[in-house]
Coordinates of C-alpha atoms in Angstrom, one line a residue:
Chain A
M1 CA 85.2 115.9 120.8
S2 CA 87.9 113.2 120.9
F3 CA 89.6 110.9 118.3
N4 CA 90.8 107.5 118.3
S5 CA 93.8 106.5 116.1
I6 CA 95.3 103.3 115.0
V7 CA 99.0 103.6 114.0
M8 CA 100.7 101.0 111.7
V9 CA 104.3 100.7 112.4
K10 CA 107.1 98.3 111.3
Q11 CA 110.4 97.2 112.4
V12 CA 112.9 97.3 109.5
P13 CA 116.5 96.5 108.8
D14 CA 118.6 99.6 109.0
T15 CA 119.4 99.8 105.2
A16 CA 120.4 103.4 105.4
N17 CA 123.4 103.1 107.5
I18 CA 125.5 100.4 105.9
S19 CA 128.8 100.1 107.9
G20 CA 131.9 98.0 107.2
Q21 CA 130.7 95.4 109.6
V22 CA 127.7 94.3 107.5
M23 CA 129.7 94.2 104.3
K24 CA 130.7 90.8 102.9
E25 CA 134.1 90.3 101.4
D26 CA 132.6 90.3 97.9
G27 CA 131.4 93.9 98.6
T28 CA 127.8 92.9 99.0
V29 CA 125.7 93.6 102.1
N30 CA 125.0 90.8 104.7
R31 CA 121.4 91.5 105.2
A32 CA 121.1 89.3 108.3
K33 CA 123.6 91.5 110.1
L34 CA 121.7 94.8 109.7
P35 CA 120.4 96.0 113.0
A36 CA 116.6 96.1 113.3
I37 CA 115.2 99.6 113.8
F38 CA 111.8 101.4 114.1
N39 CA 110.9 102.6 110.7
H40 CA 111.4 106.4 110.8
E41 CA 108.4 107.5 109.0
D42 CA 106.1 105.3 111.2
R43 CA 107.6 107.0 114.2
A44 CA 106.6 110.3 112.6
A45 CA 103.1 108.9 112.0
L46 CA 102.8 107.9 115.7
E47 CA 103.9 111.5 116.7
L48 CA 101.0 112.8 114.5
A49 CA 98.5 110.6 116.3
L50 CA 99.8 111.6 119.7
Q51 CA 99.4 115.3 118.8
I52 CA 95.9 114.7 118.0
K53 CA 95.4 112.8 121.3
D54 CA 97.1 115.7 123.3
K55 CA 94.9 118.3 121.8
F56 CA 91.5 116.6 121.6
G57 CA 91.9 113.3 123.7
G58 CA 91.0 109.9 122.6
K59 CA 93.1 106.7 122.3
V60 CA 96.2 105.8 120.3
T61 CA 96.6 102.1 119.5
V62 CA 99.7 100.8 117.5
I63 CA 99.8 97.7 115.5
T64 CA 102.5 95.9 113.7
M65 CA 102.8 92.7 111.7
G66 CA 106.0 91.0 112.0
P67 CA 108.1 88.3 113.8
P68 CA 107.9 88.1 117.7
R69 CA 110.9 90.3 118.2
A70 CA 109.1 93.2 116.6
S71 CA 107.6 93.7 120.0
D72 CA 110.7 96.0 120.6
I73 CA 109.2 98.8 118.6
L74 CA 105.9 98.3 120.2
R75 CA 107.4 99.0 123.6
E76 CA 109.0 102.0 122.1
C77 CA 105.5 103.2 121.0
L78 CA 104.4 102.8 124.6
Y79 CA 107.3 104.9 125.9
M80 CA 106.3 107.7 123.5
G81 CA 102.7 107.7 124.7
A82 CA 100.7 105.0 122.9
D83 CA 97.8 103.6 124.9
E84 CA 97.7 100.1 123.5
A85 CA 99.8 97.9 121.3
Y86 CA 99.1 94.9 119.1
L87 CA 101.5 92.3 117.6
I88 CA 100.0 90.6 114.6
S89 CA 102.4 87.6 114.3
D90 CA 102.1 84.1 112.7
R91 CA 104.4 81.9 110.7
K92 CA 101.7 81.8 108.1
F93 CA 102.3 85.5 107.4
A94 CA 105.9 84.9 106.3
G95 CA 106.8 86.0 102.8
A96 CA 103.9 88.3 102.5
D97 CA 104.1 91.1 99.9
T98 CA 102.2 94.3 100.2
L99 CA 98.8 93.0 99.1
A100 CA 98.8 90.1 101.7
T101 CA 100.3 92.5 104.3
S102 CA 97.5 94.9 103.8
Y103 CA 94.9 92.2 104.0
V104 CA 96.2 91.2 107.4
L105 CA 96.5 94.8 108.7
S106 CA 93.1 95.7 107.5
E107 CA 91.5 92.8 109.2
A108 CA 93.4 93.6 112.4
I109 CA 92.1 97.2 112.3
K110 CA 88.6 95.9 111.7
Y111 CA 89.0 93.7 114.7
I112 CA 90.2 96.4 116.9
G113 CA 87.5 98.8 115.4
N114 CA 86.2 102.3 116.7
Y115 CA 88.8 104.5 115.0
D116 CA 88.8 107.9 113.3
F117 CA 92.3 107.9 112.0
V118 CA 94.5 105.2 110.7
F119 CA 98.0 106.5 110.5
A120 CA 101.2 105.1 108.9
G121 CA 104.6 106.1 107.6
R122 CA 104.6 106.8 103.9
Q123 CA 106.9 103.9 103.4
A124 CA 109.4 101.5 105.0
I125 CA 113.0 101.7 104.3
D126 CA 113.4 98.1 103.5
G127 CA 111.1 98.0 100.6
D128 CA 110.5 101.7 99.9
T129 CA 107.1 100.7 98.2
A130 CA 104.7 103.0 99.8
Q131 CA 101.9 100.5 99.0
V132 CA 100.7 99.0 102.3
G133 CA 99.0 102.3 103.3
P134 CA 96.9 102.8 100.2
Q135 CA 96.2 99.0 99.9
T136 CA 94.9 98.9 103.5
A137 CA 92.6 102.0 103.0
E138 CA 91.2 100.4 99.9
K139 CA 90.3 97.3 102.0
L140 CA 88.8 99.4 104.7
V141 CA 86.9 101.3 102.0
I142 CA 88.0 104.7 103.4
P143 CA 89.8 107.6 101.9
Q144 CA 93.5 107.7 101.9
I145 CA 95.7 110.9 102.1
T146 CA 99.3 110.0 101.4
Y147 CA 102.6 112.1 101.7
V148 CA 101.0 114.1 104.5
E149 CA 103.2 116.9 106.0
E150 CA 100.7 118.6 108.4
I151 CA 97.3 118.3 109.9
V152 CA 95.9 121.8 109.6
K153 CA 92.5 121.3 111.2
V154 CA 90.4 118.6 112.8
Q155 CA 86.7 119.1 113.0
K156 CA 84.0 116.8 114.3
D157 CA 83.8 114.5 111.3
K158 CA 86.4 116.0 108.9
V159 CA 90.1 116.8 108.7
T160 CA 92.0 119.2 106.6
L161 CA 95.6 118.2 105.7
K162 CA 98.5 119.5 103.8
R163 CA 100.3 117.0 101.5
K164 CA 103.3 117.1 99.3
I165 CA 102.8 116.7 95.6
D166 CA 105.3 116.7 92.8
G167 CA 106.5 120.3 92.6
G168 CA 104.6 121.7 95.5
F169 CA 101.8 121.0 98.0
E170 CA 98.0 120.7 98.2
V171 CA 95.5 121.0 101.0
L172 CA 92.7 118.5 101.1
E173 CA 89.6 118.0 103.3
S174 CA 88.6 114.5 104.1
T175 CA 85.8 112.9 105.8
L176 CA 86.5 110.6 108.8
P177 CA 87.6 107.9 109.2
C178 CA 90.4 108.1 106.8
L179 CA 94.0 106.7 106.4
V180 CA 96.9 109.1 106.5
T181 CA 100.5 108.3 105.5
V182 CA 103.1 110.6 107.0
L183 CA 106.4 111.9 105.7
K184 CA 109.4 111.7 107.9
D185 CA 110.5 115.2 107.7
A186 CA 107.1 116.5 108.7
L187 CA 107.4 116.0 112.4
F188 CA 110.0 115.5 115.0
P189 CA 109.0 112.5 117.1
R190 CA 108.9 113.1 120.8
P191 CA 111.4 111.5 123.0
F192 CA 110.6 108.6 125.4
K193 CA 109.2 109.7 128.7
A194 CA 111.2 108.2 131.5
R195 CA 108.1 107.5 133.6
R196 CA 106.7 105.5 130.8
V197 CA 109.8 103.7 130.0
M198 CA 109.9 102.5 133.7
A199 CA 106.4 101.3 133.4
Y200 CA 106.4 99.7 130.0
K201 CA 109.7 98.1 129.8
N202 CA 107.9 95.3 131.4
A203 CA 105.2 95.2 128.6
K204 CA 105.1 91.7 127.0
T205 CA 103.4 89.9 124.2
L206 CA 101.7 86.6 124.7
L207 CA 104.6 84.9 123.1
E208 CA 107.0 86.6 125.7
L209 CA 104.7 85.7 128.6
E210 CA 104.6 82.0 127.4
K211 CA 108.5 82.1 127.5
M212 CA 108.3 83.1 131.2
T213 CA 106.0 80.2 132.0
E214 CA 108.4 77.7 130.3
G215 CA 110.2 75.8 133.0
N216 CA 108.3 77.5 135.8
S217 CA 105.5 75.4 137.0
L218 CA 104.3 78.1 139.4
L219 CA 103.2 80.3 136.6
Y220 CA 100.1 79.8 134.6
I221 CA 99.9 81.7 131.3
D222 CA 96.2 82.7 131.7
Q223 CA 96.8 84.2 135.2
L224 CA 100.0 85.8 133.9
K225 CA 98.1 87.4 131.1
D226 CA 95.3 88.7 133.3
E227 CA 97.9 90.2 135.6
Y228 CA 99.7 91.9 132.7
L229 CA 96.4 93.1 131.2
H230 CA 95.4 94.6 134.6
K231 CA 98.8 96.4 134.8
G232 CA 98.4 97.7 131.4
W233 CA 101.6 95.7 130.5
Y234 CA 100.0 93.3 128.0
I235 CA 100.9 93.7 124.3
H236 CA 97.9 92.2 122.5
T237 CA 99.1 89.2 120.3
L238 CA 97.0 88.1 117.4
T239 CA 97.5 85.3 115.0
M240 CA 95.9 84.2 111.8
D241 CA 93.3 82.1 113.8
D242 CA 92.5 84.9 116.2
L243 CA 91.6 87.2 113.3
K244 CA 89.7 84.4 111.5
L245 CA 91.7 85.1 108.4
D246 CA 91.5 83.4 105.0
E247 CA 94.8 81.5 104.9
S248 CA 94.9 81.7 101.0
R249 CA 95.3 85.5 101.3
C250 CA 98.1 85.4 103.8
G251 CA 101.9 85.2 103.6
V252 CA 103.3 83.7 100.4
H253 CA 100.0 82.2 99.2
G254 CA 98.3 85.6 99.4
S255 CA 101.1 87.5 97.5
P256 CA 100.8 87.8 93.8
T257 CA 104.5 89.2 93.5
K258 CA 107.3 86.9 93.9
V259 CA 111.0 87.5 94.0
H260 CA 112.4 85.8 91.0
K261 CA 116.1 86.9 91.3
V262 CA 118.3 88.9 93.6
E263 CA 121.5 90.4 92.7
S264 CA 123.7 92.0 95.3
V265 CA 125.1 95.4 94.3
V266 CA 128.9 95.2 94.4
L267 CA 130.4 98.2 96.0
T268 CA 134.0 97.6 95.0
G269 CA 135.7 97.2 91.6
G270 CA 135.2 99.2 88.4
N271 CA 137.6 99.9 85.6
H272 CA 138.4 103.6 85.4
V273 CA 141.4 105.5 84.0
M274 CA 143.3 107.3 86.8
V275 CA 144.0 110.8 85.8
P276 CA 146.8 112.5 87.6
P277 CA 145.7 115.6 89.5
T278 CA 148.3 117.7 87.7
K279 CA 147.9 120.4 85.2
E280 CA 149.1 118.1 82.4
G281 CA 146.9 115.3 83.5
I282 CA 143.8 117.5 83.4
S283 CA 144.9 119.0 80.1
N284 CA 145.1 115.6 78.6
L285 CA 141.7 114.6 79.9
I286 CA 140.0 117.7 78.4
D287 CA 141.7 116.9 75.1
H288 CA 140.5 113.5 75.2
L289 CA 136.9 114.6 76.1
M290 CA 136.9 117.2 73.4
E291 CA 138.1 114.6 70.8
D292 CA 135.1 112.5 71.7
H293 CA 132.9 115.6 71.4
I294 CA 131.8 115.3 75.0
L295 CA 133.3 118.6 75.8
G296 CA 133.6 121.9 73.9
Chain B
M1 CA 82.1 87.0 79.5
N2 CA 85.0 89.3 79.4
K3 CA 87.8 88.1 77.1
I4 CA 91.2 87.7 78.6
N5 CA 93.8 89.7 76.7
N6 CA 97.5 90.5 76.5
D7 CA 96.9 94.3 76.2
V8 CA 99.6 96.6 77.7
W9 CA 98.1 99.8 79.4
V10 CA 99.7 103.0 80.5
F11 CA 98.2 105.4 82.9
I12 CA 98.8 108.9 81.5
E13 CA 99.5 111.4 84.2
Q14 CA 98.6 114.9 83.5
R15 CA 98.8 118.0 85.7
D16 CA 96.6 121.0 84.4
G17 CA 96.4 119.2 81.1
T18 CA 100.2 118.8 80.7
P19 CA 101.2 115.3 80.5
A20 CA 104.1 114.0 82.7
D21 CA 107.3 113.0 80.8
V22 CA 107.3 109.7 82.6
S23 CA 103.9 108.7 81.0
F24 CA 105.4 109.1 77.6
E25 CA 108.6 107.3 78.6
L26 CA 106.3 104.4 79.7
L27 CA 104.4 104.5 76.3
S28 CA 107.7 104.0 74.4
K29 CA 108.6 101.1 76.8
G30 CA 104.9 99.9 76.6
R31 CA 105.0 99.8 72.8
K32 CA 107.9 97.4 72.9
I33 CA 106.3 95.2 75.5
A34 CA 103.1 95.0 73.5
D35 CA 105.0 94.1 70.4
N36 CA 106.6 91.4 72.5
L37 CA 103.3 90.1 73.7
K38 CA 101.7 90.7 70.1
S39 CA 99.0 92.8 71.6
E40 CA 97.8 96.4 71.8
L41 CA 99.1 99.3 73.7
K42 CA 96.4 101.3 75.3
A43 CA 96.6 104.8 77.1
V44 CA 94.3 105.5 80.0
I45 CA 93.6 109.3 80.4
L46 CA 91.5 111.0 83.0
G47 CA 91.3 114.7 83.0
D48 CA 89.4 117.8 81.6
K49 CA 89.7 118.7 77.9
V50 CA 92.2 115.8 77.3
Q51 CA 91.2 115.0 73.7
V52 CA 94.4 116.6 72.3
L53 CA 96.5 114.8 74.7
A54 CA 94.9 111.5 73.7
T55 CA 95.9 112.2 70.1
Q56 CA 99.5 113.0 71.2
T57 CA 99.8 109.5 72.4
F58 CA 99.6 108.1 69.0
Q59 CA 103.0 109.4 68.3
F60 CA 104.4 106.8 70.8
G61 CA 102.5 103.9 69.4
V62 CA 99.2 103.9 71.2
N63 CA 96.5 101.8 69.4
E64 CA 93.7 103.0 71.7
A65 CA 93.3 105.9 74.1
I66 CA 90.7 105.2 76.8
V67 CA 89.5 108.6 78.0
Y68 CA 87.4 109.9 80.8
D69 CA 87.0 113.7 80.0
H70 CA 85.1 115.6 82.6
K71 CA 85.7 118.9 84.5
D72 CA 85.3 117.1 87.8
L73 CA 88.4 115.0 86.8
A74 CA 90.6 118.0 86.1
H75 CA 92.8 117.4 89.1
Y76 CA 94.1 114.1 90.2
M77 CA 92.0 112.8 93.3
T78 CA 92.6 109.4 94.7
L79 CA 89.0 108.2 95.0
P80 CA 87.4 109.0 91.6
Y81 CA 90.6 108.1 89.8
S82 CA 91.1 104.8 91.7
R83 CA 87.3 103.9 91.4
L84 CA 87.2 104.4 87.7
L85 CA 90.5 102.6 87.0
S86 CA 89.7 99.8 89.3
K87 CA 86.5 99.1 87.3
L88 CA 88.1 99.4 84.0
V89 CA 90.9 97.0 84.9
S90 CA 88.4 94.6 86.5
D91 CA 86.2 94.7 83.3
E92 CA 88.9 94.5 80.7
K93 CA 91.7 92.7 82.4
P94 CA 94.9 94.0 80.7
R95 CA 98.0 91.8 81.0
V96 CA 100.3 94.7 82.0
M97 CA 99.5 98.1 83.5
L98 CA 102.1 100.7 84.0
Y99 CA 102.2 104.0 86.1
G100 CA 105.0 106.6 86.7
A101 CA 106.5 106.3 90.1
T102 CA 105.5 109.8 90.9
V103 CA 103.5 111.0 94.0
I104 CA 100.3 110.4 91.9
G105 CA 101.4 107.1 90.6
R106 CA 102.5 105.9 93.9
D107 CA 99.2 106.9 95.4
L108 CA 96.9 105.6 92.7
A109 CA 98.5 102.2 91.7
P110 CA 98.4 100.4 95.1
R111 CA 94.8 101.3 95.5
V112 CA 93.9 99.9 92.1
A113 CA 96.1 96.9 92.6
S114 CA 94.4 96.2 95.9
F115 CA 90.9 96.3 94.5
T116 CA 91.8 94.2 91.5
K117 CA 94.1 91.8 93.5
S118 CA 96.9 92.5 91.0
G119 CA 100.6 92.1 91.5
L120 CA 102.3 95.5 91.9
T121 CA 106.0 96.4 92.0
A122 CA 107.0 99.7 93.0
D123 CA 109.8 102.1 91.6
C124 CA 111.0 99.8 88.8
T125 CA 114.1 100.7 87.0
D126 CA 113.9 98.2 84.1
L127 CA 111.2 96.1 82.6
Q128 CA 111.7 93.0 80.3
V129 CA 109.5 90.2 79.0
S130 CA 110.7 86.7 79.3
D131 CA 109.6 83.1 79.6
V132 CA 110.2 82.1 83.3
N133 CA 110.3 78.8 85.2
Y134 CA 109.3 79.4 88.7
L135 CA 108.8 76.7 91.3
R136 CA 109.1 74.1 88.5
K137 CA 106.3 75.6 86.6
D138 CA 106.8 77.3 83.1
Y139 CA 105.3 80.7 82.4
K140 CA 105.2 82.3 78.9
N141 CA 106.0 86.0 78.5
L142 CA 106.0 87.2 82.1
L143 CA 106.9 90.8 82.8
L144 CA 110.2 91.0 84.6
Q145 CA 110.0 93.9 87.0
I146 CA 113.4 95.1 88.0
R147 CA 114.0 97.4 91.0
P148 CA 116.5 98.3 93.6
A149 CA 115.6 97.1 97.2
F150 CA 117.1 97.2 100.6
G151 CA 118.0 100.8 100.3
G152 CA 119.6 100.1 96.9
N153 CA 121.9 97.3 98.2
I154 CA 120.3 94.7 96.0
I155 CA 118.6 94.6 92.7
A156 CA 115.5 92.4 92.7
T157 CA 113.6 91.0 89.8
I158 CA 110.0 90.6 90.6
I159 CA 107.4 88.5 88.8
S160 CA 103.6 88.2 89.2
P161 CA 103.1 84.7 87.8
D162 CA 99.7 83.8 88.7
V163 CA 97.6 87.0 88.2
Q164 CA 95.9 88.3 85.1
T165 CA 97.2 91.9 85.5
Q166 CA 100.9 92.6 86.3
M167 CA 101.3 96.2 87.5
A168 CA 104.3 98.3 88.0
T169 CA 105.3 101.9 88.8
V170 CA 108.4 103.0 87.0
R171 CA 110.8 105.7 88.0
E172 CA 110.9 108.8 86.0
G173 CA 113.8 109.2 83.5
V174 CA 114.8 105.5 83.4
M175 CA 113.0 104.7 80.2
R176 CA 113.7 106.5 76.9
M177 CA 111.0 108.7 75.4
E178 CA 111.0 107.7 71.7
K179 CA 108.5 109.2 69.2
L180 CA 107.7 107.0 66.3
D181 CA 108.7 108.2 62.8
K182 CA 105.1 107.8 61.7
P183 CA 102.4 107.9 64.5
I184 CA 100.0 105.0 64.6
E185 CA 96.5 105.6 63.6
G186 CA 95.0 105.1 67.0
R187 CA 91.4 105.4 68.2
I188 CA 90.1 107.2 71.0
R189 CA 87.3 105.7 73.2
N190 CA 85.6 108.1 75.3
I191 CA 83.8 106.8 78.4
E192 CA 81.1 108.9 80.2
Y193 CA 82.0 109.9 83.7
V194 CA 79.2 109.2 86.1
A195 CA 79.9 110.7 89.6
D196 CA 79.6 108.5 92.6
P197 CA 79.1 109.7 96.3
I198 CA 82.5 108.2 97.2
D199 CA 84.2 110.6 94.7
S200 CA 83.4 113.7 96.9
L201 CA 84.6 112.3 100.3
V202 CA 87.8 114.2 99.8
K203 CA 87.9 117.8 98.5
L204 CA 90.7 119.7 97.1
I205 CA 90.9 123.1 99.1
E206 CA 94.0 124.6 97.4
Q207 CA 97.0 123.6 95.4
H208 CA 100.4 125.1 94.9
R209 CA 102.7 123.9 92.3
K210 CA 105.8 125.6 90.9
E211 CA 106.8 124.1 87.6
N212 CA 110.3 122.9 88.0
K213 CA 112.4 125.2 85.9
V214 CA 115.4 123.0 86.5
N215 CA 115.5 120.2 83.9
L216 CA 118.4 118.0 85.0
K217 CA 117.1 115.1 82.9
A218 CA 117.6 117.0 79.7
A219 CA 121.1 118.3 80.5
P220 CA 124.0 117.0 78.4
I221 CA 126.6 118.0 80.9
I222 CA 126.1 117.9 84.7
V223 CA 128.6 119.0 87.4
A224 CA 127.6 117.5 90.7
G225 CA 128.9 118.3 94.3
G226 CA 128.8 116.3 97.4
Y227 CA 129.5 116.9 101.1
G228 CA 133.1 116.7 100.3
M229 CA 132.7 120.5 99.0
K230 CA 132.6 121.2 102.7
T231 CA 130.9 124.8 102.5
K232 CA 128.3 126.6 100.5
E233 CA 131.0 129.0 99.5
N234 CA 133.1 126.1 98.1
F235 CA 130.1 125.0 96.2
A236 CA 130.1 128.1 94.1
L237 CA 133.1 126.5 92.3
I238 CA 130.8 123.7 91.1
Q239 CA 128.7 126.5 89.6
E240 CA 131.6 128.1 88.0
L241 CA 132.8 124.9 86.4
A242 CA 129.3 124.3 85.0
N243 CA 129.1 127.7 83.7
V244 CA 132.5 127.4 81.9
I245 CA 131.7 124.0 80.3
G246 CA 128.0 124.6 79.7
G247 CA 126.5 122.2 82.2
E248 CA 123.9 122.2 84.9
V249 CA 124.6 122.0 88.5
A250 CA 123.5 119.0 90.8
G251 CA 124.2 117.7 94.2
S252 CA 124.1 114.5 96.2
R253 CA 121.7 114.1 99.0
A254 CA 124.3 115.0 101.5
A255 CA 124.8 118.3 99.8
V256 CA 121.1 119.1 99.8
D257 CA 120.8 118.1 103.3
A258 CA 123.8 120.5 104.1
G259 CA 121.9 123.3 102.4
F260 CA 124.6 123.6 99.6
I261 CA 122.0 123.3 96.9
P262 CA 118.2 123.1 96.6
S263 CA 116.5 119.7 96.6
E264 CA 115.2 120.1 93.0
R265 CA 118.8 119.6 91.9
Q266 CA 119.4 116.4 93.8
V267 CA 120.5 113.4 91.8
G268 CA 119.8 109.9 93.2
Q269 CA 117.4 107.4 94.4
T270 CA 115.2 110.1 96.1
G271 CA 116.1 112.8 93.6
V272 CA 116.3 112.7 89.8
T273 CA 117.7 109.9 87.7
V274 CA 120.0 111.4 84.9
R275 CA 121.9 110.0 82.0
P276 CA 123.9 113.0 80.5
K277 CA 126.9 112.8 78.1
L278 CA 129.1 113.9 80.9
Y279 CA 128.8 113.8 84.7
I280 CA 131.5 115.3 86.9
A281 CA 131.1 114.2 90.5
C282 CA 133.1 116.4 92.8
G283 CA 133.5 115.5 96.5
I284 CA 130.8 112.9 96.1
S285 CA 131.6 109.5 98.0
G286 CA 129.1 107.7 95.8
A287 CA 126.6 106.1 98.1
I288 CA 124.6 103.6 96.3
Q289 CA 121.5 105.9 96.4
H290 CA 123.5 108.4 94.5
R291 CA 124.9 106.2 92.0
A292 CA 121.5 104.8 91.2
G293 CA 120.7 108.2 89.8
M294 CA 123.8 108.7 87.6
Q295 CA 125.6 105.5 86.8
E296 CA 124.1 105.4 83.3
A297 CA 125.8 108.6 82.3
N298 CA 127.9 108.2 79.1
K299 CA 131.1 109.4 80.7
I300 CA 131.7 110.0 84.5
I301 CA 134.7 111.8 86.0
A302 CA 135.0 111.3 89.6
I303 CA 137.0 113.9 91.7
N304 CA 137.6 112.8 95.3
S305 CA 140.3 113.0 97.9
D306 CA 139.6 109.5 99.1
P307 CA 141.0 106.9 96.5
D308 CA 138.7 104.2 98.0
A309 CA 135.5 106.3 97.6
P310 CA 132.8 104.0 95.9
I311 CA 132.2 106.7 93.3
F312 CA 135.4 105.4 91.6
G313 CA 133.6 102.2 91.1
V314 CA 131.3 103.7 88.4
A315 CA 133.7 106.3 87.1
H316 CA 135.4 106.3 83.7
Y317 CA 138.0 108.9 84.9
G318 CA 139.2 109.1 88.4
I319 CA 141.1 112.1 89.8
V320 CA 142.3 111.7 93.4
G321 CA 143.0 114.9 95.1
D322 CA 141.6 118.0 96.6
V323 CA 138.5 119.3 94.7
M324 CA 139.4 122.8 95.6
E325 CA 142.6 122.6 93.7
I326 CA 141.4 120.3 91.0
I327 CA 138.3 122.3 89.8
P328 CA 140.2 125.6 89.4
R329 CA 142.8 123.7 87.4
F330 CA 140.2 122.1 85.2
I331 CA 138.6 125.6 84.6
N332 CA 141.8 127.1 83.6
E333 CA 142.8 124.4 81.3
F334 CA 139.5 124.4 79.5
K335 CA 139.5 128.2 79.1
L336 CA 143.0 127.9 77.6
K337 CA 141.9 125.4 75.0
L338 CA 138.8 127.5 74.0
R339 CA 141.1 130.3 72.9

C-alpha cells in the first residue's frame, strides 16, 4: 500500500515581515523590494505529504505556477525530500486570479496524473484568499478537505482527517483521491537534508538550462536536458502549449476578478491628543470620556 | 431560457440550526445592495428543520428564502452544499452572491465560484455599488469589493466586470446587523433535496465545538494588551482595568502567541474585528494586522512607551509611557471619580 502525492506550492513576497528597508518615504510598502519566500503553509503541506511517503511509500511531486525564479522553492522542496518537481511557467499566465490559477494547476495535475492526494497550504500570505485549493479540487472533480490539522489514518482507498472549524474541530473520512489544504501550525516542516542539498542544488528548470547553453556552442539543450533528467536534476518545465491549455482561461483573460484600485495603507500620521502620563493628565482624560458618556 | 436578473443572494450559514451572525450582517448589507440594483434580496438556506430560520430572515429584508430542508443537510458538508448551490446559481444566475468569510464560507464559496466560473473576492471588509469605467468600457452598477491585501499593506478594490455573478466572502463583524422596523412579507421556496452519490464521498465522523462564550464584538469597552505587557503576570493588570471600567479583555496576535491570553480573545486580521465605544490598547505596537481589527472603534486610547509606535496613528488619545505605571494610575483615578 503506497500513496502518491502532488503538492502545490507557491513563492510569495514576505508580507509578514515588513522592515524599514521596504518602506517608502510616504509610509507605504514598496512591494517590489519584499524578499520572495516559500509560503509557510505550503511547506507544511509538503511535510504532510512526506510523512505519508515515509510511512507508506510512494512518490511526492511538487508543482508551482510562477515566474522562472520560483524554481528556488522547488529546489527547497527537493532538499526536504520531494521526488520530482514541476515549474508551470508562461508569460500568458501573468495576472491570473484564483480561477485562472486553479485552471492551470488542475490541468498540470491531470497531466502528471496517478495521484492519491493533492496537498496545498490553506492559503498564501500575499493574497490570503484560500481559494485556489477548493477551486482546483472542483476542477479535478474530487473531494476537498480544507483547514486540515492532522491526518488521523490512511487506509487503502480512504483517509481520516482532523480539520479546524469555527469554534472547534471535526473528523472527516474521505475517499481517495482528494485534495487537502493544510494549516501552518499543524506541522513542523523538516529541515533540509545535507546530502540532498549537495545533490539538488544543481537541479535546474528548462529555462535555466537554456541560459547555460547561451553563448556556449558546445552545449546542446536536448543533450543537457537528457543528462539532467538522468541525474535526477531536471525540474520539469511546462508552458501553456505543453499543457494544451485554452488561452482564454489563462492569465488575465481567464480571470473574472480585476483589480480596479489599490490604495496603500499609510503607516505614519494620524491626529491624536497627547495625554501626559501624569495623574492630572489621566484624570482629565477620564473626565473627558465620562462627559462623552464613553466611560462610567 | 433562464432570465438574467439583478438579484442579491446571501448564503445563510447555520451551525446546529443557529444562524451565524455574519449571515444576518450580510442580509442587512445585501438589502441595501438590492435596493441599489432595484432587485430582490434572497437568502439561501441549507439545513435540517430550518423553516423558522427562514422566516427570521424576513426581519432583515429578505424577499425570498430558498430552502433545502433535509436531515442529511444538518451539518455543513462541502460536497452536497456546493453541488446544490452550484446548480442553483447556474440555473438562476443571481447578480451578487455573498458568504461570510468563515471556515465554512471560505470552503464553500470557491468551489461554487469555480463551477459557475464566477468572480470571487475573499475576505471583503466593505462592499459598494457603483458605475465603473474599466479599460475604457462603461459598466453600470458593479459591485466594488474592498479588501486588505498583501498582508494588510494595501487596500484593494476588486471588480468582476464581465461575469453574471459577482461573489464575495465578507469578514465577520464588519457590516452592521440592522433589523427592519417592519419585516418584509417574504416568501419561502422549499426545494426538495435529492441525494447524489457524490454527496457521500466524505463522511462526518465526529465534531467538537465549543460555542464561544466570549463575545468581543458586542462589548462596548475593550481593554487590549500586546507584547509590550512583557509577562503573563503583568497582563493581569489588563484584566483589572477591564473589570474596573466594565470592559472585556482582548489581545494582539503577539500577546496570543506569547501565551498571555487565549486566541478567542485575539483582535485583528486573523482574530475578531471589533468596533466598541472605547478601545484601550496597552503595549500594542499597532501592526497593520491588529489595526485592521480595531481601527473603527469610536474612541481609541493608545498607551505605549515608544512614541513612534504605529498604534498612535489610529489613536484618538495617546499616552507615552510605561504601561505598568499608567494602568494603575488610570485605575486609581477612575475609582476616585466613582465615589
